[in-house]
């Protein structure tokens, strides 16, 4: 048995902020942001929480399969911006959807959340621990970025992507293989200093703006270029995949230069690489499922397509996952 993605949808907030908007209050420019990152605009959620972006995408996923919320038996929410520390955002999604038969949990692997989550969900299904799993990658990054810090605030956006996973009998389709890595030594280069048990919130932590993303961009950039490219090349090699037999690279959208380096290492031409960072920026755990959803909506995913997902993020966490697309859009 393998786990098939049988439905996919996304939600992005309607309010668009282009690069020029930042230059009205920060020493930055459209040119700098575009050339260094590939980002032109991003969307920020004005009101509501991460679960409020997940729920509309989840409803769309259920509609694609003509399923009821009660058909879901597990909800996994990959996020670094949960609605609250607890209860889990998965519990909030369960309540808002009315998915009364579902258990679930949140998973924190930053930008690698969706790759981690997909591997966990696939193994859960293969082991018979769940049948219909709602896997959500979502982040409201605007809630944890410091709009006075030009080195981080221009990079991120808000959004959610949701897939439904179901068991499938033909083992040639669905989630096939993954290489998943972590190196806690990287934690010091990309983190939120306060808010957790190490530095609980205080007047001091708020005054020092410690409840925001801190990133040593150059150090993370160098690690990401090497890490994402290496695991993506390795997963191709060990599964006998080539540039010809891979249909799509769906990479985490943190920086266009990191994406290009990964594609080059895999020997893939640009037309096989999904890119939407220009429109959404880095939505952390949501980038990969949003990409999958847009490809699917555009009719660009076909049964049997070899797809490589690749990510790199805080932790460090990184990984690459190979799946063979199992459905045709006309079936839904
Ligand atoms: N506008 C104008 N100038 C800027 C801006 C800005 N928004 N931001 C930084 N600069 C300046 C810097 O101050 C620096 O100026 P200086 O030379 O006078 O000191 C100069 O531009 C170069 O800065 P660098 O940090 O060296 O720029 P770099 O080319 O490395 O790009 C970036 C920065 C885009 C952040 C890049 O390093 C990057 O993409 N890093 C990796 C991001 C990533 O993959 N993160 C992991 C996922 S996120 C997650 O897991 C939550």
PDB file of N, CA and C in Angstrom, residues 176-232:
ATOM      1  N   UNK A 176       6.805   7.769  -2.644  1.00  0.00           N
ATOM      2  CA  UNK A 176       7.725   6.655  -2.902  1.00  0.00           C
ATOM      3  C   UNK A 176       8.931   6.632  -1.972  1.00  0.00           C
ATOM      4  N   UNK A 177       9.588   7.773  -1.819  1.00  0.00           N
ATOM      5  CA  UNK A 177      10.847   7.766  -1.077  1.00  0.00           C
ATOM      6  C   UNK A 177      11.138   9.182  -0.562  1.00  0.00           C
ATOM      7  N   UNK A 178      11.918   9.258   0.497  1.00  0.00           N
ATOM      8  CA  UNK A 178      12.300  10.583   1.013  1.00  0.00           C
ATOM      9  C   UNK A 178      13.661  10.513   1.683  1.00  0.00           C
ATOM     10  N   UNK A 179      14.371  11.622   1.609  1.00  0.00           N
ATOM     11  CA  UNK A 179      15.610  11.792   2.382  1.00  0.00           C
ATOM     12  C   UNK A 179      15.369  13.014   3.249  1.00  0.00           C
ATOM     13  N   UNK A 180      15.320  12.792   4.560  1.00  0.00           N
ATOM     14  CA  UNK A 180      14.946  13.877   5.464  1.00  0.00           C
ATOM     15  C   UNK A 180      16.080  14.089   6.454  1.00  0.00           C
ATOM     16  N   UNK A 181      16.483  15.337   6.602  1.00  0.00           N
ATOM     17  CA  UNK A 181      17.652  15.613   7.447  1.00  0.00           C
ATOM     18  C   UNK A 181      17.350  16.698   8.490  1.00  0.00           C
ATOM     19  N   UNK A 182      18.207  16.742   9.512  1.00  0.00           N
ATOM     20  CA  UNK A 182      18.115  17.800  10.521  1.00  0.00           C
ATOM     21  C   UNK A 182      19.499  18.029  11.101  1.00  0.00           C
ATOM     22  N   UNK A 183      19.830  19.290  11.383  1.00  0.00           N
ATOM     23  CA  UNK A 183      21.094  19.624  12.025  1.00  0.00           C
ATOM     24  C   UNK A 183      20.838  20.772  12.993  1.00  0.00           C
ATOM     25  N   UNK A 184      20.703  20.420  14.267  1.00  0.00           N
ATOM     26  CA  UNK A 184      20.372  21.405  15.289  1.00  0.00           C
ATOM     27  C   UNK A 184      21.429  22.482  15.472  1.00  0.00           C
ATOM     28  N   UNK A 185      22.631  22.257  14.966  1.00  0.00           N
ATOM     29  CA  UNK A 185      23.674  23.301  15.041  1.00  0.00           C
ATOM     30  C   UNK A 185      23.249  24.548  14.267  1.00  0.00           C
ATOM     31  N   UNK A 186      22.335  24.365  13.313  1.00  0.00           N
ATOM     32  CA  UNK A 186      21.874  25.507  12.503  1.00  0.00           C
ATOM     33  C   UNK A 186      20.859  26.375  13.210  1.00  0.00           C
ATOM     34  N   UNK A 187      20.378  25.925  14.375  1.00  0.00           N
ATOM     35  CA  UNK A 187      19.321  26.658  15.077  1.00  0.00           C
ATOM     36  C   UNK A 187      19.687  28.089  15.415  1.00  0.00           C
ATOM     37  N   UNK A 188      20.952  28.338  15.654  1.00  0.00           N
ATOM     38  CA  UNK A 188      21.402  29.673  16.058  1.00  0.00           C
ATOM     39  C   UNK A 188      21.346  30.703  14.919  1.00  0.00           C
ATOM     40  N   UNK A 189      21.125  30.252  13.697  1.00  0.00           N
ATOM     41  CA  UNK A 189      21.135  31.181  12.561  1.00  0.00           C
ATOM     42  C   UNK A 189      19.739  31.572  12.074  1.00  0.00           C
ATOM     43  N   UNK A 190      18.712  30.874  12.573  1.00  0.00           N
ATOM     44  CA  UNK A 190      17.348  31.174  12.141  1.00  0.00           C
ATOM     45  C   UNK A 190      16.409  30.722  13.246  1.00  0.00           C
ATOM     46  N   UNK A 191      15.864  31.701  13.998  1.00  0.00           N
ATOM     47  CA  UNK A 191      15.063  31.338  15.166  1.00  0.00           C
ATOM     48  C   UNK A 191      14.271  32.526  15.675  1.00  0.00           C
ATOM     49  N   UNK A 192      13.367  32.212  16.608  1.00  0.00           N
ATOM     50  CA  UNK A 192      12.672  33.283  17.318  1.00  0.00           C
ATOM     51  C   UNK A 192      13.211  33.286  18.746  1.00  0.00           C
ATOM     52  N   UNK A 193      13.868  34.369  19.168  1.00  0.00           N
ATOM     53  CA  UNK A 193      14.590  34.325  20.441  1.00  0.00           C
ATOM     54  C   UNK A 193      13.705  34.083  21.660  1.00  0.00           C
ATOM     55  N   UNK A 194      12.521  34.659  21.727  1.00  0.00           N
ATOM     56  CA  UNK A 194      11.739  34.582  22.973  1.00  0.00           C
ATOM     57  C   UNK A 194      10.320  34.100  22.711  1.00  0.00           C
ATOM     58  N   UNK A 195       9.631  33.830  23.817  1.00  0.00           N
ATOM     59  CA  UNK A 195       8.234  33.402  23.717  1.00  0.00           C
ATOM     60  C   UNK A 195       8.050  31.979  24.204  1.00  0.00           C
ATOM     61  N   UNK A 196       9.117  31.178  24.109  1.00  0.00           N
ATOM     62  CA  UNK A 196       9.052  29.791  24.570  1.00  0.00           C
ATOM     63  C   UNK A 196       9.522  29.678  26.017  1.00  0.00           C
ATOM     64  N   UNK A 197       9.755  28.428  26.459  1.00  0.00           N
ATOM     65  CA  UNK A 197      10.124  28.204  27.860  1.00  0.00           C
ATOM     66  C   UNK A 197      11.532  28.715  28.175  1.00  0.00           C
ATOM     67  N   UNK A 198      12.359  28.858  27.154  1.00  0.00           N
ATOM     68  CA  UNK A 198      13.718  29.371  27.359  1.00  0.00           C
ATOM     69  C   UNK A 198      13.697  30.839  27.778  1.00  0.00           C
ATOM     70  N   UNK A 199      12.913  31.622  27.061  1.00  0.00           N
ATOM     71  CA  UNK A 199      12.758  33.045  27.395  1.00  0.00           C
ATOM     72  C   UNK A 199      11.270  33.406  27.315  1.00  0.00           C
ATOM     73  N   UNK A 200      10.566  33.142  28.408  1.00  0.00           N
ATOM     74  CA  UNK A 200       9.127  33.450  28.393  1.00  0.00           C
ATOM     75  C   UNK A 200       8.898  34.940  28.147  1.00  0.00           C
ATOM     76  N   UNK A 201       7.721  35.281  27.634  1.00  0.00           N
ATOM     77  CA  UNK A 201       7.456  36.688  27.339  1.00  0.00           C
ATOM     78  C   UNK A 201       7.592  37.570  28.577  1.00  0.00           C
ATOM     79  N   UNK A 202       8.209  38.728  28.387  1.00  0.00           N
ATOM     80  CA  UNK A 202       8.333  39.698  29.486  1.00  0.00           C
ATOM     81  C   UNK A 202       8.360  41.082  28.849  1.00  0.00           C
ATOM     82  N   UNK A 203       8.283  42.107  29.667  1.00  0.00           N
ATOM     83  CA  UNK A 203       8.391  43.470  29.124  1.00  0.00           C
ATOM     84  C   UNK A 203       9.689  43.603  28.325  1.00  0.00           C
ATOM     85  N   UNK A 204      10.742  42.972  28.906  1.00  0.00           N
ATOM     86  CA  UNK A 204      12.067  43.084  28.283  1.00  0.00           C
ATOM     87  C   UNK A 204      12.092  42.430  26.896  1.00  0.00           C
ATOM     88  N   UNK A 205      11.527  41.215  26.798  1.00  0.00           N
ATOM     89  CA  UNK A 205      11.580  40.517  25.496  1.00  0.00           C
ATOM     90  C   UNK A 205      10.754  41.261  24.449  1.00  0.00           C
ATOM     91  N   UNK A 206       9.666  41.869  24.899  1.00  0.00           N
ATOM     92  CA  UNK A 206       8.843  42.640  23.955  1.00  0.00           C
ATOM     93  C   UNK A 206       9.601  43.904  23.538  1.00  0.00           C
ATOM     94  N   UNK A 207      10.175  44.584  24.527  1.00  0.00           N
ATOM     95  CA  UNK A 207      10.912  45.820  24.227  1.00  0.00           C
ATOM     96  C   UNK A 207      12.091  45.542  23.288  1.00  0.00           C
ATOM     97  N   UNK A 208      12.725  44.389  23.463  1.00  0.00           N
ATOM     98  CA  UNK A 208      13.879  44.033  22.617  1.00  0.00           C
ATOM     99  C   UNK A 208      13.477  43.427  21.272  1.00  0.00           C
ATOM    100  N   UNK A 209      12.186  43.331  21.037  1.00  0.00           N
ATOM    101  CA  UNK A 209      11.660  42.753  19.778  1.00  0.00           C
ATOM    102  C   UNK A 209      12.181  41.334  19.558  1.00  0.00           C
ATOM    103  N   UNK A 210      12.087  40.529  20.624  1.00  0.00           N
ATOM    104  CA  UNK A 210      12.581  39.153  20.544  1.00  0.00           C
ATOM    105  C   UNK A 210      11.511  38.140  20.131  1.00  0.00           C
ATOM    106  N   UNK A 211      10.324  38.644  19.820  1.00  0.00           N
ATOM    107  CA  UNK A 211       9.248  37.722  19.420  1.00  0.00           C
ATOM    108  C   UNK A 211       9.085  37.660  17.907  1.00  0.00           C
ATOM    109  N   UNK A 212      10.173  37.950  17.236  1.00  0.00           N
ATOM    110  CA  UNK A 212      10.160  37.966  15.776  1.00  0.00           C
ATOM    111  C   UNK A 212      11.211  37.015  15.213  1.00  0.00           C
ATOM    112  N   UNK A 213      11.124  36.772  13.890  1.00  0.00           N
ATOM    113  CA  UNK A 213      12.122  35.942  13.205  1.00  0.00           C
ATOM    114  C   UNK A 213      13.478  36.641  13.246  1.00  0.00           C
ATOM    115  N   UNK A 214      14.478  35.893  13.694  1.00  0.00           N
ATOM    116  CA  UNK A 214      15.859  36.363  13.539  1.00  0.00           C
ATOM    117  C   UNK A 214      16.549  35.467  12.530  1.00  0.00           C
ATOM    118  N   UNK A 215      17.242  36.050  11.575  1.00  0.00           N
ATOM    119  CA  UNK A 215      17.948  35.224  10.596  1.00  0.00           C
ATOM    120  C   UNK A 215      19.294  35.825  10.216  1.00  0.00           C
ATOM    121  N   UNK A 216      20.324  34.982  10.240  1.00  0.00           N
ATOM    122  CA  UNK A 216      21.606  35.343   9.626  1.00  0.00           C
ATOM    123  C   UNK A 216      21.497  34.859   8.175  1.00  0.00           C
ATOM    124  N   UNK A 217      21.021  35.753   7.322  1.00  0.00           N
ATOM    125  CA  UNK A 217      20.628  35.383   5.961  1.00  0.00           C
ATOM    126  C   UNK A 217      21.714  34.687   5.158  1.00  0.00           C
ATOM    127  N   UNK A 218      22.922  35.268   5.199  1.00  0.00           N
ATOM    128  CA  UNK A 218      24.005  34.708   4.365  1.00  0.00           C
ATOM    129  C   UNK A 218      24.383  33.295   4.789  1.00  0.00           C
ATOM    130  N   UNK A 219      24.455  33.077   6.115  1.00  0.00           N
ATOM    131  CA  UNK A 219      24.810  31.738   6.610  1.00  0.00           C
ATOM    132  C   UNK A 219      23.747  30.731   6.222  1.00  0.00           C
ATOM    133  N   UNK A 220      22.484  31.109   6.388  1.00  0.00           N
ATOM    134  CA  UNK A 220      21.394  30.190   6.034  1.00  0.00           C
ATOM    135  C   UNK A 220      21.391  29.955   4.520  1.00  0.00           C
ATOM    136  N   UNK A 221      21.644  31.014   3.782  1.00  0.00           N
ATOM    137  CA  UNK A 221      21.661  30.895   2.315  1.00  0.00           C
ATOM    138  C   UNK A 221      22.677  29.843   1.866  1.00  0.00           C
ATOM    139  N   UNK A 222      23.886  29.942   2.426  1.00  0.00           N
ATOM    140  CA  UNK A 222      24.954  28.999   2.013  1.00  0.00           C
ATOM    141  C   UNK A 222      24.572  27.560   2.366  1.00  0.00           C
ATOM    142  N   UNK A 223      24.008  27.364   3.559  1.00  0.00           N
ATOM    143  CA  UNK A 223      23.611  26.011   3.973  1.00  0.00           C
ATOM    144  C   UNK A 223      22.460  25.500   3.104  1.00  0.00           C
ATOM    145  N   UNK A 224      21.536  26.389   2.754  1.00  0.00           N
ATOM    146  CA  UNK A 224      20.360  25.980   1.972  1.00  0.00           C
ATOM    147  C   UNK A 224      20.748  25.572   0.560  1.00  0.00           C
ATOM    148  N   UNK A 225      21.633  26.339  -0.051  1.00  0.00           N
ATOM    149  CA  UNK A 225      22.051  26.034  -1.426  1.00  0.00           C
ATOM    150  C   UNK A 225      22.654  24.635  -1.493  1.00  0.00           C
ATOM    151  N   UNK A 226      23.523  24.337  -0.527  1.00  0.00           N
ATOM    152  CA  UNK A 226      24.173  23.023  -0.521  1.00  0.00           C
ATOM    153  C   UNK A 226      23.186  21.932  -0.115  1.00  0.00           C
ATOM    154  N   UNK A 227      22.459  22.165   0.983  1.00  0.00           N
ATOM    155  CA  UNK A 227      21.580  21.134   1.539  1.00  0.00           C
ATOM    156  C   UNK A 227      20.474  20.716   0.590  1.00  0.00           C
ATOM    157  N   UNK A 228      19.760  21.679   0.034  1.00  0.00           N
ATOM    158  CA  UNK A 228      18.614  21.341  -0.816  1.00  0.00           C
ATOM    159  C   UNK A 228      19.068  20.657  -2.104  1.00  0.00           C
ATOM    160  N   UNK A 229      20.169  21.136  -2.654  1.00  0.00           N
ATOM    161  CA  UNK A 229      20.663  20.551  -3.908  1.00  0.00           C
ATOM    162  C   UNK A 229      21.149  19.120  -3.681  1.00  0.00           C
ATOM    163  N   UNK A 230      21.863  18.899  -2.559  1.00  0.00           N
ATOM    164  CA  UNK A 230      22.432  17.564  -2.306  1.00  0.00           C
ATOM    165  C   UNK A 230      21.360  16.493  -2.158  1.00  0.00           C
ATOM    166  N   UNK A 231      20.347  16.756  -1.321  1.00  0.00           N
ATOM    167  CA  UNK A 231      19.323  15.710  -1.106  1.00  0.00           C
ATOM    168  C   UNK A 231      18.485  15.501  -2.371  1.00  0.00           C
ATOM    169  N   UNK A 232      18.312  16.554  -3.145  1.00  0.00           N
ATOM    170  CA  UNK A 232      17.501  16.412  -4.369  1.00  0.00           C
ATOM    171  C   UNK A 232      18.244  15.570  -5.410  1.00  0.00           C
TER     172      UNK A 232
END
